[in-house]
Short mmCIF file of C-alpha atoms and ligand atoms in Angstrom, two decimals:
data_model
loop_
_atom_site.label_atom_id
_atom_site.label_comp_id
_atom_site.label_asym_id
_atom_site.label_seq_id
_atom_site.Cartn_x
_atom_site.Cartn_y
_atom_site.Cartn_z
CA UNK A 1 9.68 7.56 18.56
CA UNK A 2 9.08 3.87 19.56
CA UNK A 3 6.30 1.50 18.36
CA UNK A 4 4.57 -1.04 19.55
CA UNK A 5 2.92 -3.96 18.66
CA UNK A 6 -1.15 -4.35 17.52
CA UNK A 7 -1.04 -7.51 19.50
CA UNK A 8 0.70 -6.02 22.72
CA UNK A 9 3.29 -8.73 23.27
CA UNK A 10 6.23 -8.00 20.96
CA UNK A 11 9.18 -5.55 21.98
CA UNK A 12 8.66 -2.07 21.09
CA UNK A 13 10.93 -0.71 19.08
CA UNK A 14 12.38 2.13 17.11
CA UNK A 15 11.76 3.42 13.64
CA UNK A 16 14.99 1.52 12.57
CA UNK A 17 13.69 -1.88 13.88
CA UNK A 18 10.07 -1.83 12.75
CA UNK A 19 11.56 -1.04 9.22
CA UNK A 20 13.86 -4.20 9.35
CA UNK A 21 11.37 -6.08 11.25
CA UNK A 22 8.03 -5.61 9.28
CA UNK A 23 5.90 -8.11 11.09
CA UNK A 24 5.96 -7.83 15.01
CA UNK A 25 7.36 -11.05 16.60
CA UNK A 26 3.86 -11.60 18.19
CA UNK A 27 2.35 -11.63 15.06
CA UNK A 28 0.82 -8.18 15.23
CA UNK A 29 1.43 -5.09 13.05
CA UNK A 30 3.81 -2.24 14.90
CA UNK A 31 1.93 0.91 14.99
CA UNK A 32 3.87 4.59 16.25
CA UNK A 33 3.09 4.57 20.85
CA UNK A 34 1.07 7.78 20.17
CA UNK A 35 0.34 9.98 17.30
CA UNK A 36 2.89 12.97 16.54
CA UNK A 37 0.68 15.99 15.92
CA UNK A 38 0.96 19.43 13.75
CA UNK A 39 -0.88 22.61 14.91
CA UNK A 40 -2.91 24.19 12.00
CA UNK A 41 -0.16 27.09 11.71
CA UNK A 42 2.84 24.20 11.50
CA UNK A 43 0.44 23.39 8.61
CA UNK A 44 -0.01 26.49 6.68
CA UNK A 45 3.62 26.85 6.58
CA UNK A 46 3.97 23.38 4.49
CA UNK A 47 2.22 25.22 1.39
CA UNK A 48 4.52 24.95 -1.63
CA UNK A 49 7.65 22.92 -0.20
CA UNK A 50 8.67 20.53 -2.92
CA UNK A 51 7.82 16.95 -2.72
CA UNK A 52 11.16 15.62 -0.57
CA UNK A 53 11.10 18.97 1.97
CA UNK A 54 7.42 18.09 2.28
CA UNK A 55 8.38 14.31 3.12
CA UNK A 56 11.14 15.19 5.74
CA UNK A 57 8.40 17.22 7.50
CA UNK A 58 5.89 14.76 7.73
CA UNK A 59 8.37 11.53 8.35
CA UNK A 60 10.69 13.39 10.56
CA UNK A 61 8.85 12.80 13.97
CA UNK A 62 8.02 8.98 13.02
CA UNK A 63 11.49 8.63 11.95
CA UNK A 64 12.71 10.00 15.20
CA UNK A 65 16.60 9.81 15.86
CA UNK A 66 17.11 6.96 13.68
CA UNK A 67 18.31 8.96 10.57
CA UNK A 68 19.23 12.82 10.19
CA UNK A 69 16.78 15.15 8.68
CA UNK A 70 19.84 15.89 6.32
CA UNK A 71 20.12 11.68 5.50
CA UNK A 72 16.13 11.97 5.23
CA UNK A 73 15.65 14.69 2.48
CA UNK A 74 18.89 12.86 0.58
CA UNK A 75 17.25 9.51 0.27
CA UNK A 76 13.77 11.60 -0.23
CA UNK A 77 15.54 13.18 -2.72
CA UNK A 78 16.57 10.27 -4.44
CA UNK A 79 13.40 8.15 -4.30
CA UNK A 80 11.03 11.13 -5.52
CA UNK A 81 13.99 11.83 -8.42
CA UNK A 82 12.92 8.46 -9.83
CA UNK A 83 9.05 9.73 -10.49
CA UNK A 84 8.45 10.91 -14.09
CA UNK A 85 6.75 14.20 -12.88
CA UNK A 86 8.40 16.92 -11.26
CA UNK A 87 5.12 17.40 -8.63
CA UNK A 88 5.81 13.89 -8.01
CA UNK A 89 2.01 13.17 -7.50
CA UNK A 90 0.22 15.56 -9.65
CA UNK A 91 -3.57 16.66 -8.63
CA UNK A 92 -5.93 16.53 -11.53
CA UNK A 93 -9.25 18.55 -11.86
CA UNK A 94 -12.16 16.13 -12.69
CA UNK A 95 -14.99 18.75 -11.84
CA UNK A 96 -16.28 21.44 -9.98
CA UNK A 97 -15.65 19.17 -6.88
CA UNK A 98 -13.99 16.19 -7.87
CA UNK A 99 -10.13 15.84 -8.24
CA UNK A 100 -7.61 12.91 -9.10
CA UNK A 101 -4.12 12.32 -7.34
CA UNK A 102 -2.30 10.77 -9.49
CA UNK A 103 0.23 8.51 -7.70
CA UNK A 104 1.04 6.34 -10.75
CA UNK A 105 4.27 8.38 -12.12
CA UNK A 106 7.51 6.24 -10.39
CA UNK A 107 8.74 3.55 -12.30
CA UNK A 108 6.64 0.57 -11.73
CA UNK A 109 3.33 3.18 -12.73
CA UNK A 110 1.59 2.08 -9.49
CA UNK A 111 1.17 4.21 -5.58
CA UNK A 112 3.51 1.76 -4.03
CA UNK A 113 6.60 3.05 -5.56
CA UNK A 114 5.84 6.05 -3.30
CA UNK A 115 6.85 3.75 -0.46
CA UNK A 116 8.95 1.25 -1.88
CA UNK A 117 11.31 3.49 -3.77
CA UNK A 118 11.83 4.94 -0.21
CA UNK A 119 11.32 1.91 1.21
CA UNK A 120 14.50 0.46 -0.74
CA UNK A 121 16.87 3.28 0.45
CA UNK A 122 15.86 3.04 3.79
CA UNK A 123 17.01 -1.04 3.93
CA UNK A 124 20.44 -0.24 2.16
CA UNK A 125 21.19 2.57 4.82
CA UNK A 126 20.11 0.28 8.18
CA UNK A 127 21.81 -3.01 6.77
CA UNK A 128 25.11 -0.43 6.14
CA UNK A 129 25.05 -0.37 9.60
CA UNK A 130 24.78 -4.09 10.55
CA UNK A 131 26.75 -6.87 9.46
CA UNK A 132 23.21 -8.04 8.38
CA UNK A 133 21.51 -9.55 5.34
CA UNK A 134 17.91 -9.39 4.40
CA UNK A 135 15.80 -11.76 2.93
CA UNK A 136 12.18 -10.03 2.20
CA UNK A 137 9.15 -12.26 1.74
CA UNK A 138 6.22 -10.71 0.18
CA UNK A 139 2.79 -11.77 -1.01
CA UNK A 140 1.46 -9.62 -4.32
CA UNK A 141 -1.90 -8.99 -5.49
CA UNK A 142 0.19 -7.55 -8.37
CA UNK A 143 1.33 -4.34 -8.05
CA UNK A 144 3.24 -4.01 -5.03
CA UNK A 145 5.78 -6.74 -6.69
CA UNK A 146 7.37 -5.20 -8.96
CA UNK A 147 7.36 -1.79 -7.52
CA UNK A 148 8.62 -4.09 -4.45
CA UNK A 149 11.43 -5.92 -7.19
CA UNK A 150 12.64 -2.13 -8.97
CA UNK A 151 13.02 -0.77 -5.06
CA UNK A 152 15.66 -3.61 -4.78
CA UNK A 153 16.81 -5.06 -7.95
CA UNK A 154 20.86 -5.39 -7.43
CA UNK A 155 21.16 -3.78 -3.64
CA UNK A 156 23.76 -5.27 -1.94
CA UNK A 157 22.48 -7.49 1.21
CA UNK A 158 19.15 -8.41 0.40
CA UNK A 159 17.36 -10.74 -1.24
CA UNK A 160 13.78 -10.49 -2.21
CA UNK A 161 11.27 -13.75 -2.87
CA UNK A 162 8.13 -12.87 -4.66
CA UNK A 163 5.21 -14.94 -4.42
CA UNK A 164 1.89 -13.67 -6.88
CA UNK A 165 -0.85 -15.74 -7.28
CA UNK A 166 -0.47 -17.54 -11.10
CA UNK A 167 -2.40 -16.27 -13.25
CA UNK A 168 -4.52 -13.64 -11.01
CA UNK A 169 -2.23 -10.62 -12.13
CA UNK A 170 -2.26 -9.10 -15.33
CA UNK A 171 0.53 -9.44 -18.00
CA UNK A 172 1.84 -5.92 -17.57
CA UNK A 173 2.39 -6.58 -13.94
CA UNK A 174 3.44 -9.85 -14.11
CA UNK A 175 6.32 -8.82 -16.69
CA UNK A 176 7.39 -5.94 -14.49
CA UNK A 177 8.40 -8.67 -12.01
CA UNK A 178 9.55 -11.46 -13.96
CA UNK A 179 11.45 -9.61 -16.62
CA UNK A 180 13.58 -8.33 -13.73
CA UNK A 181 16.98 -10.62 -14.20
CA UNK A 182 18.97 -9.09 -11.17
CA UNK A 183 20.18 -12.19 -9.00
CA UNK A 184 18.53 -11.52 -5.91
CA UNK A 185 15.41 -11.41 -7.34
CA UNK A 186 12.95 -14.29 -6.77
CA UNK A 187 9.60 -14.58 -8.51
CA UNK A 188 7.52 -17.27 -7.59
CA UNK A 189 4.42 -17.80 -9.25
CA UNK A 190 1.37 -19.98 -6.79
CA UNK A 191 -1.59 -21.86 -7.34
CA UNK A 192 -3.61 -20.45 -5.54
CA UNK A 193 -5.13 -16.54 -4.36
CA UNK A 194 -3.43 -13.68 -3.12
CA UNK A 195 -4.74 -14.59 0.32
CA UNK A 196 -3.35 -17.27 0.19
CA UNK A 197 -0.03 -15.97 -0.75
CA UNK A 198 -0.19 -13.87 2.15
CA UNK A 199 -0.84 -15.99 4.69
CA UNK A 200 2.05 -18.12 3.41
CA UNK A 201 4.10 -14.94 3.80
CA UNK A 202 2.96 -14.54 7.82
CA UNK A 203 3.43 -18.36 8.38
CA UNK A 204 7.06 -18.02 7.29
CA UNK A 205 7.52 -15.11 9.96
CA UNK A 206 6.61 -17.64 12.79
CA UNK A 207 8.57 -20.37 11.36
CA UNK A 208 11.34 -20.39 13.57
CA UNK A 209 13.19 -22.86 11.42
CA UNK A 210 13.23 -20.16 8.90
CA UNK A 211 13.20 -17.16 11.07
CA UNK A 212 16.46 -18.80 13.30
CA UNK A 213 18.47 -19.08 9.21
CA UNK A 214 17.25 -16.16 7.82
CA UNK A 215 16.59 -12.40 8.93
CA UNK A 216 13.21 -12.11 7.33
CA UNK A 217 11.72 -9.02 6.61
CA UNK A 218 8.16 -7.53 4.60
CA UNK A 219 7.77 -4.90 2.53
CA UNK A 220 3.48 -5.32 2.13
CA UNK A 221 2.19 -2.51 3.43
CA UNK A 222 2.38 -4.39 7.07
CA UNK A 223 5.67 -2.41 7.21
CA UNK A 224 5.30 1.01 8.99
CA UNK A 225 8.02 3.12 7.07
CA UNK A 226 5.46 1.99 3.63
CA UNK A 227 2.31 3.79 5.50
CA UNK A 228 4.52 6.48 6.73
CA UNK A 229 5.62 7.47 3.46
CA UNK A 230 2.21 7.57 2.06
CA UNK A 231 1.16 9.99 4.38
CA UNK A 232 2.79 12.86 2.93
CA UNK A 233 0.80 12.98 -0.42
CA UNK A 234 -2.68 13.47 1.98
CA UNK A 235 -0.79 16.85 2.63
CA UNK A 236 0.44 17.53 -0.87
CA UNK A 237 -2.99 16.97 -1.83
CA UNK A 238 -4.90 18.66 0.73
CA UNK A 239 -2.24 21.65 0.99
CA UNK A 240 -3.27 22.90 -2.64
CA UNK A 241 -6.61 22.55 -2.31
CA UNK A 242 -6.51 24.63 0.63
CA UNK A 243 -5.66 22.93 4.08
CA UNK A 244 -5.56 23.50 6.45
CA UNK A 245 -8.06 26.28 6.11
CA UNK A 246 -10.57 24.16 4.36
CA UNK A 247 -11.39 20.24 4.95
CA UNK A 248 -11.07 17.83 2.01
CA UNK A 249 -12.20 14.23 1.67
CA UNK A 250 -10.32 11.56 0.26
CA UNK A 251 -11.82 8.85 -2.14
CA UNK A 252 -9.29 5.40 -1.96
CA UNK A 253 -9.35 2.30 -3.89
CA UNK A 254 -8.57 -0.61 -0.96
CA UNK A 255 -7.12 -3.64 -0.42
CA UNK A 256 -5.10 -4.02 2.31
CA UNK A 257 -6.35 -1.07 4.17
CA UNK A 258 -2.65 0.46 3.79
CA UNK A 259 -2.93 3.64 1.52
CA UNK A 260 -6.28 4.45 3.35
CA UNK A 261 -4.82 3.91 6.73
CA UNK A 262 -2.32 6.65 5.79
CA UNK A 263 -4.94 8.90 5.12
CA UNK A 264 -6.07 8.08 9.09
CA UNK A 265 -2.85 8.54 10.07
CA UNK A 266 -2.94 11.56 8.28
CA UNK A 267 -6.04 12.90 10.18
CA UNK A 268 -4.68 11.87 13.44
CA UNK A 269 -1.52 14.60 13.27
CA UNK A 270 -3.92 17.37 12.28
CA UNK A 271 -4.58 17.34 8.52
CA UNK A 272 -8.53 18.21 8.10
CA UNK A 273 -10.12 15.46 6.62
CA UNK A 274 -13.55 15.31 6.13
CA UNK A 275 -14.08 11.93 5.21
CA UNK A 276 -12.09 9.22 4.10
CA UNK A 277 -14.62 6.99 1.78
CA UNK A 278 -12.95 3.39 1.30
CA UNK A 279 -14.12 1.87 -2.34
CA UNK A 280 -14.09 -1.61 -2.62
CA UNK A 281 -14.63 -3.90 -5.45
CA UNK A 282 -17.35 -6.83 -4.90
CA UNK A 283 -14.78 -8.26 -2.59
CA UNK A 284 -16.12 -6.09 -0.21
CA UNK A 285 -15.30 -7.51 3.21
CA UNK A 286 -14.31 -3.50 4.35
CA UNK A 287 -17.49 -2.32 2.98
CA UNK A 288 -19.47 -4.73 4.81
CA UNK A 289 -17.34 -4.51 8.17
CA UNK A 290 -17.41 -0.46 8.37
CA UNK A 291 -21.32 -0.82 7.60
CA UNK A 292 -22.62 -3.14 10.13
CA UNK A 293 -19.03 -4.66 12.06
CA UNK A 294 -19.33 -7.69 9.96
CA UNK A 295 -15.84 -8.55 9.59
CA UNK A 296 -16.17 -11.69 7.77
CA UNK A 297 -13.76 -13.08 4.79
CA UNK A 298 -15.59 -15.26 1.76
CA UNK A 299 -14.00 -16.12 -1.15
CA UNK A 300 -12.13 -14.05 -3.18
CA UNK A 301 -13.84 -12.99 -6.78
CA UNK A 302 -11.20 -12.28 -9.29
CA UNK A 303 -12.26 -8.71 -10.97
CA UNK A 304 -10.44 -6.26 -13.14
CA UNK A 305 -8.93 -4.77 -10.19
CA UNK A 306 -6.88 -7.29 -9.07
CA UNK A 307 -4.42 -5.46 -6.66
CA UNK A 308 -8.03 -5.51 -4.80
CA UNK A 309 -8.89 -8.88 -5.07
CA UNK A 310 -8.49 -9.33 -1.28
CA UNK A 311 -10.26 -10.64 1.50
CA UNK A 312 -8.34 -10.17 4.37
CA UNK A 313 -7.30 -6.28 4.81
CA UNK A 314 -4.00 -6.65 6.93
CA UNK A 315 -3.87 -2.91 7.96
CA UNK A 316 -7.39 -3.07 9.52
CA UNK A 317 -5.64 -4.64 12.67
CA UNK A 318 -3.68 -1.46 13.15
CA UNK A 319 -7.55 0.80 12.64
CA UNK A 320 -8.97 -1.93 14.99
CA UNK A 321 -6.15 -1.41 17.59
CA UNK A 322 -6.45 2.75 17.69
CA UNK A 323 -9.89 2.98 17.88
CA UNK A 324 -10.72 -0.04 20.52
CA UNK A 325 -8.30 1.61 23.28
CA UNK A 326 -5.55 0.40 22.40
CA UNK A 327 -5.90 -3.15 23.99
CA UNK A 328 -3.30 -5.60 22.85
CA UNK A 329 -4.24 -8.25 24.74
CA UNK A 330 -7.89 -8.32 23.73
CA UNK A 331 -7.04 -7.49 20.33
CA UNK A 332 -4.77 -10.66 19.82
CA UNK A 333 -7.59 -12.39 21.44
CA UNK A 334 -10.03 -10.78 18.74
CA UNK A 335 -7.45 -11.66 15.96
CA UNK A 336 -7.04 -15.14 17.37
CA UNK A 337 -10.92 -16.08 16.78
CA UNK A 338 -10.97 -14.02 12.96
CA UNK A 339 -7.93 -16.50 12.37
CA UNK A 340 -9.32 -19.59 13.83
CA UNK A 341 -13.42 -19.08 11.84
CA UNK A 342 -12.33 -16.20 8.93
CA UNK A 343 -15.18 -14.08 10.85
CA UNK A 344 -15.71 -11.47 13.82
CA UNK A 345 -17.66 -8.83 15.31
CA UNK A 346 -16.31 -5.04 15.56
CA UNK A 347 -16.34 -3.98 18.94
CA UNK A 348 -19.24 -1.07 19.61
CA UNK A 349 -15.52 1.15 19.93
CA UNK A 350 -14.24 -0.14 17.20
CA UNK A 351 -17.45 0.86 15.29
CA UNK A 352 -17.88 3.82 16.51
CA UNK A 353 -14.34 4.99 16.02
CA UNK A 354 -13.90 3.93 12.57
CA UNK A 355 -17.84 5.84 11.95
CA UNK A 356 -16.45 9.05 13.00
CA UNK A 357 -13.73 9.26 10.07
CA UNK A 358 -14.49 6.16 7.53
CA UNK A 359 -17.49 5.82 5.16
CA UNK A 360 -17.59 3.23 2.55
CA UNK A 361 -18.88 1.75 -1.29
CA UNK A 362 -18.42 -1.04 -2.80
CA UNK A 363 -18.79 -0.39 -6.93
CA UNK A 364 -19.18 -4.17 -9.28
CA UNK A 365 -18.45 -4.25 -13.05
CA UNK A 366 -20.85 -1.86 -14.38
CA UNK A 367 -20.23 0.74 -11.61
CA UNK A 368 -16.26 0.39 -12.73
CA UNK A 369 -17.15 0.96 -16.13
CA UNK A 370 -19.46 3.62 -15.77
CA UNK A 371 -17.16 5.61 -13.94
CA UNK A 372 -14.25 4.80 -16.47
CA UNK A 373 -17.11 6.38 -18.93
CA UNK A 374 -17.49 9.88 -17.28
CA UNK A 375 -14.03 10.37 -16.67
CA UNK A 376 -12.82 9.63 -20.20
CA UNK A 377 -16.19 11.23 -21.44
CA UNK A 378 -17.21 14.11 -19.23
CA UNK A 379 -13.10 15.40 -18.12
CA UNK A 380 -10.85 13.78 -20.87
CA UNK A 381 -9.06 11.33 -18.41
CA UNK A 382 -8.40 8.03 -18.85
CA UNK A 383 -8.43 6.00 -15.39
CA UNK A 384 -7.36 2.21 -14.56
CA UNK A 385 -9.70 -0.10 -12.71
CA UNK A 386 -8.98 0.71 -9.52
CA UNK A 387 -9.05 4.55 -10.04
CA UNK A 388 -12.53 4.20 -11.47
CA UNK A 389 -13.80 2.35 -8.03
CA UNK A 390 -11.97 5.07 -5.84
CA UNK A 391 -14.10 7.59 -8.56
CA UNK A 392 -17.45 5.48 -8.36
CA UNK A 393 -17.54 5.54 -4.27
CA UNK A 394 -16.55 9.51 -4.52
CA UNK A 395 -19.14 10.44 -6.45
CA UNK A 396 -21.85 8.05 -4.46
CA UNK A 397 -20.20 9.12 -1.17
CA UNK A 398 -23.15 11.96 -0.87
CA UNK A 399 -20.19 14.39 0.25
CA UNK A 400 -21.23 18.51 0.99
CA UNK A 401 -20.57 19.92 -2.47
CA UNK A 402 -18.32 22.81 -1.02
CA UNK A 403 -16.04 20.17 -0.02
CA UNK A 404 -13.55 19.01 -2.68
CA UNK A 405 -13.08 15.20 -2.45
CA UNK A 406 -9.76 13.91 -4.07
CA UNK A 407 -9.60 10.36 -5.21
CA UNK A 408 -6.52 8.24 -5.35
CA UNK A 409 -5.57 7.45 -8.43
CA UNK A 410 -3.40 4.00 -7.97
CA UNK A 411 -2.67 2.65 -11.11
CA UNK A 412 -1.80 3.87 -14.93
CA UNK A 413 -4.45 2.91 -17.17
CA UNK A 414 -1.73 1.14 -19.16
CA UNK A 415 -1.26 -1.66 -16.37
CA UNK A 416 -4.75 -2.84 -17.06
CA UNK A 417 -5.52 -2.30 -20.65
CA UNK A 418 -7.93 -4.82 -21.80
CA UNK A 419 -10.22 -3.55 -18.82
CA UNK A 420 -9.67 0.18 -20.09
CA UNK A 421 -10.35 -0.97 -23.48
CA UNK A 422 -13.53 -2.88 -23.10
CA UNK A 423 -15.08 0.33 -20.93
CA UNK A 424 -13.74 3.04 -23.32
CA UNK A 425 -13.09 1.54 -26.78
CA UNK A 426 -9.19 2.73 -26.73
CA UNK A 427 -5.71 1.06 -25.17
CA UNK A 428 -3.25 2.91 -23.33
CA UNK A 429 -0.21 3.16 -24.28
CA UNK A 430 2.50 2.30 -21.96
CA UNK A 431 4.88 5.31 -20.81
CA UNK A 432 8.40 5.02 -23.29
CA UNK A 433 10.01 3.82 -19.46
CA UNK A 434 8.72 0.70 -19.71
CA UNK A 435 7.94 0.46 -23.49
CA UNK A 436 9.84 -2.73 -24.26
CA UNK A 437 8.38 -4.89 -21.81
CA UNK A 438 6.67 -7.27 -24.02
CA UNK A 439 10.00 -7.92 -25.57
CA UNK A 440 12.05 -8.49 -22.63
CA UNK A 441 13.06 -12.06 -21.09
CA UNK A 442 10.54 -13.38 -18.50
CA UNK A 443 12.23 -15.50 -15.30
CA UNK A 444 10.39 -16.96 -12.67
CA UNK A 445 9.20 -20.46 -10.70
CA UNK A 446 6.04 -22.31 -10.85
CA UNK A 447 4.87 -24.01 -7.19
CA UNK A 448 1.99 -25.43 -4.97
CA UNK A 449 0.00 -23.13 -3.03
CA UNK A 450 1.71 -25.41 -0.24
CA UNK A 451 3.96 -23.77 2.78
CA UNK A 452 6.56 -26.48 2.53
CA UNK A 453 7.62 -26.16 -0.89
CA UNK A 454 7.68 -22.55 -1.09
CA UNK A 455 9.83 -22.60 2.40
CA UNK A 456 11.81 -25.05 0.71
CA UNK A 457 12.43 -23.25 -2.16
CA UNK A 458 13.22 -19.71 0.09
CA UNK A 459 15.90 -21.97 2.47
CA UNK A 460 17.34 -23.41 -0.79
CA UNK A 461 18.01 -20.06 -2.75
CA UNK A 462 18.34 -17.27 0.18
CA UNK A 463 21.33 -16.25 1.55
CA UNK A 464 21.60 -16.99 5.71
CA UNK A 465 22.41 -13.74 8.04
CA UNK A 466 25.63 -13.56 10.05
C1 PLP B 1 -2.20 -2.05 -3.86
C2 PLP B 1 -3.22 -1.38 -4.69
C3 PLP B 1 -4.44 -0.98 -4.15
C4 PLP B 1 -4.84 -1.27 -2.73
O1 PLP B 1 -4.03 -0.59 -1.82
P1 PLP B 1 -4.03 -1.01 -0.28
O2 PLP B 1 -3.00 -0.17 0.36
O3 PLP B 1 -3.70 -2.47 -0.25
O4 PLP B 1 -5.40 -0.76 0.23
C5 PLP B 1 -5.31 -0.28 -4.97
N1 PLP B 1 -5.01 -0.02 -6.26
C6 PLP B 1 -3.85 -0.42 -6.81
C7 PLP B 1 -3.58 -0.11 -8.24
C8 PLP B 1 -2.91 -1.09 -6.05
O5 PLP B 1 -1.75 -1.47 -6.59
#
């Protein structure tokens, strides 16, 4: 399988270089050069693998012959054996129709340790191979830092530089990171937002003066093998509740546009969705750009979901590239003018494309709360933040009844539980895994929201390749 870039100027490559390379050279986002596909009968016969088997079926094909299927399932193996429940991502009963995926159970209590603790294995096994260091540079709204930091705490040949915007994540999360002591661990709090973490993060992968020292790599959900990896619990999900016989619809908290992108991807090899419904908090710029191609970034609001305090949804490049034919030149034009005025028009393809599959709601405050409310009131679950806006958009999504519609629940509750507390009246407790976190030692840096000191601080501390 090779991949190519969003911006159409970078070298494709195979599923071993897009996982070391993260960002394409041309600035663009690597996506797979067509879609691997499952008939419904290649389907049907998924039904009841475990977790891992499940995983090597859906990642072999993007994984192509960079690793064995027998190297696959071990590290699959491995990275699901470090999740706290045996289905690996549960599926809850709300009501009649509505269901909860719980994706919270790996060690960090957030999705992204789907990917990263995957993620992790996969960089140990390609550096073996190479007389090659890593040094990963990632921006976090909060969450996918420390599932980022447990991935790689103590690996040999990488290094990993943190940046989360100070004060903007909440103590839970921010402890998960800094109370990490391993040496090549680097947390760097900013002045400044999460965007503007993350476009620190890009600017460093065109700096040549840093990209010429150091072999820098990503692991935000601009790396493929991260998207890849959450593709496989659309299946898990969708295989109990009766795929491929029966569609199901998929309600997901966004940011970035990552986990929700793997629910396209999912769609694309054959898994019947019916809808994918995108929640967004009042940082809505998705809501507004699937509803009338506004693409257009304001200020970000901080809110009690902070992993989706984000105005700029890196993974829509890679929704904007599929559905607008696939133009690389015109869509590093189109990227080109968002960059230069933070605004841009969908293309009458791009709209169209993203209609067929994509609907979206954006849920404030009350909405969060309210949902928080039913769920803990109505079904006996307690849900985070984010989970509650994934809920809220499911249940105003207007979906058929006879259609079950599964939301993605991101978080614990216990990550986030003054918010919890003030909807519900009761704190989570956090899981006995991480139940001395508040005690442990905190490490990390203080610096400008300024490119130059953070690159300073990166060239000072990382170790150069080669
Ligand atoms: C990262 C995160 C999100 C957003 O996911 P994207 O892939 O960026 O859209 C939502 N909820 C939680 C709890 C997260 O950590």
């Amino acid at each position: 399988m090779l991949y190519v870039s969003t911006r159409g100027s970078a070298p494709a490559l195979d599923f071993e270089g897009v996982t070391l390379a993260g960002l394409a050279s041309d600035g663009g986002l690597y996506v797979p050069a067509e879609w691997p596909g499952f008939t419904p009968d290649e389907i049907a016969a998924m039904k009841g693998l475990p977790y891992a088997e499940l995983a090597v079926k859906i990642m072999a094909p993007f994984v192509g012959d960079s690793l064995s299927e027998d190297k696959l399932l071990g590290l699959c193996r491995e990275a699901y054996g470090t999740f706290a429940h045996d289905a690996v991502t549960p599926l809850v009963q709300f009501d009649e129709q509505h269901w909860l995926l719980e994706l919270f159970h790996g060690p960090t209590l957030a999705f992204k340790d789907v990917a990263l603790q995957l993620l992790g294995r996969l960089f140990e096994t390609f550096l073996g191979r190479h007389d090659d260091h890593l040094t990963i540079v990632g921006a976090t709204s909060g969450d996918t830092g420390s599932a980022a930091i447990d991935a790689v705490a103590g690996r040999e040949k990488v290094d990993i530089f943190m940046l989360h915007p100070k004060g903007r994540v909440s103590d839970v999360q921010r402890r998960q990171m800094t109370t990490v002591l391993a040496p090549n661990v680097y947390n760097i709090a900013i002045d400044g937002s999460f965007d503007d973490a993350q476009a620190m993060v890009k600017r460093m992968f065109g700096d040549t003066a840093m990209t010429g020292r150091f072999h820098i790599s990503a692991v935000n959900s601009i790396n493929w093998a991260r998207l890849m990896a959450q593709v496989v619990y659309y299946f898990a999900a969708a295989l109990q509740l009766g795929a491929p016989q029966r569609k199901v619809a998929f309600s997901v908290p966004t940011g970035n546009f990552g986990d929700v992108f793997a629910g396209y991807v999912a769609a694309k090899m054959g898994l019947p969705i019916e809808r994918l419904i995108v929640a967004t908090n009042v940082n809505d710029i998705l809501h507004r750009a699937l509803g009338d191609g506004d693409y257009s970034a304001g200020t970000v609001t901080p809110t009690a979901a902070p992993s989706m305090d984000i105005q700029v949804s890196s993974n829509f490049e890679r929704l904007l590239f599929d559905c607008g034919g696939r133009d690389g030149a015109a869509l590093a034009e189109q990227m080109r003018g968002f960059e230069a005025s933070k605004a841009m028009r969908l293309t009458n393809a791009q709209r169209e494309g993203a209609a067929a599959l994509f609907t979206s709601a954006r849920a404030d405050a009350d909405d969060m709360a309210q949902a928080m409310r039913w769920a803990h009131e109505h079904c006996g679950e307690t849900i985070d933040p984010h989970t509650a806006i994934g809920l809220h958009a499911a249940r105003a999504a207007g979906i058929d009844p006879a259609i079950p519609v599964v939301t993605l629940a991101t978080a614990h509750p216990a990550k986030f539980p003054d918010a919890v507390e003030r909807a519900i009246g009761s704190r989570p407790s956090l899981p006995a895994r991480v139940g001395d976190l508040f005690e442990r030692e905190e490490r990390y840096v203080e610096l400008p929201g300024d490119y130059d000191a953070i690159a300073a601080y990166v060239a000072e501390h990382a170790t150069p390749n080669g």
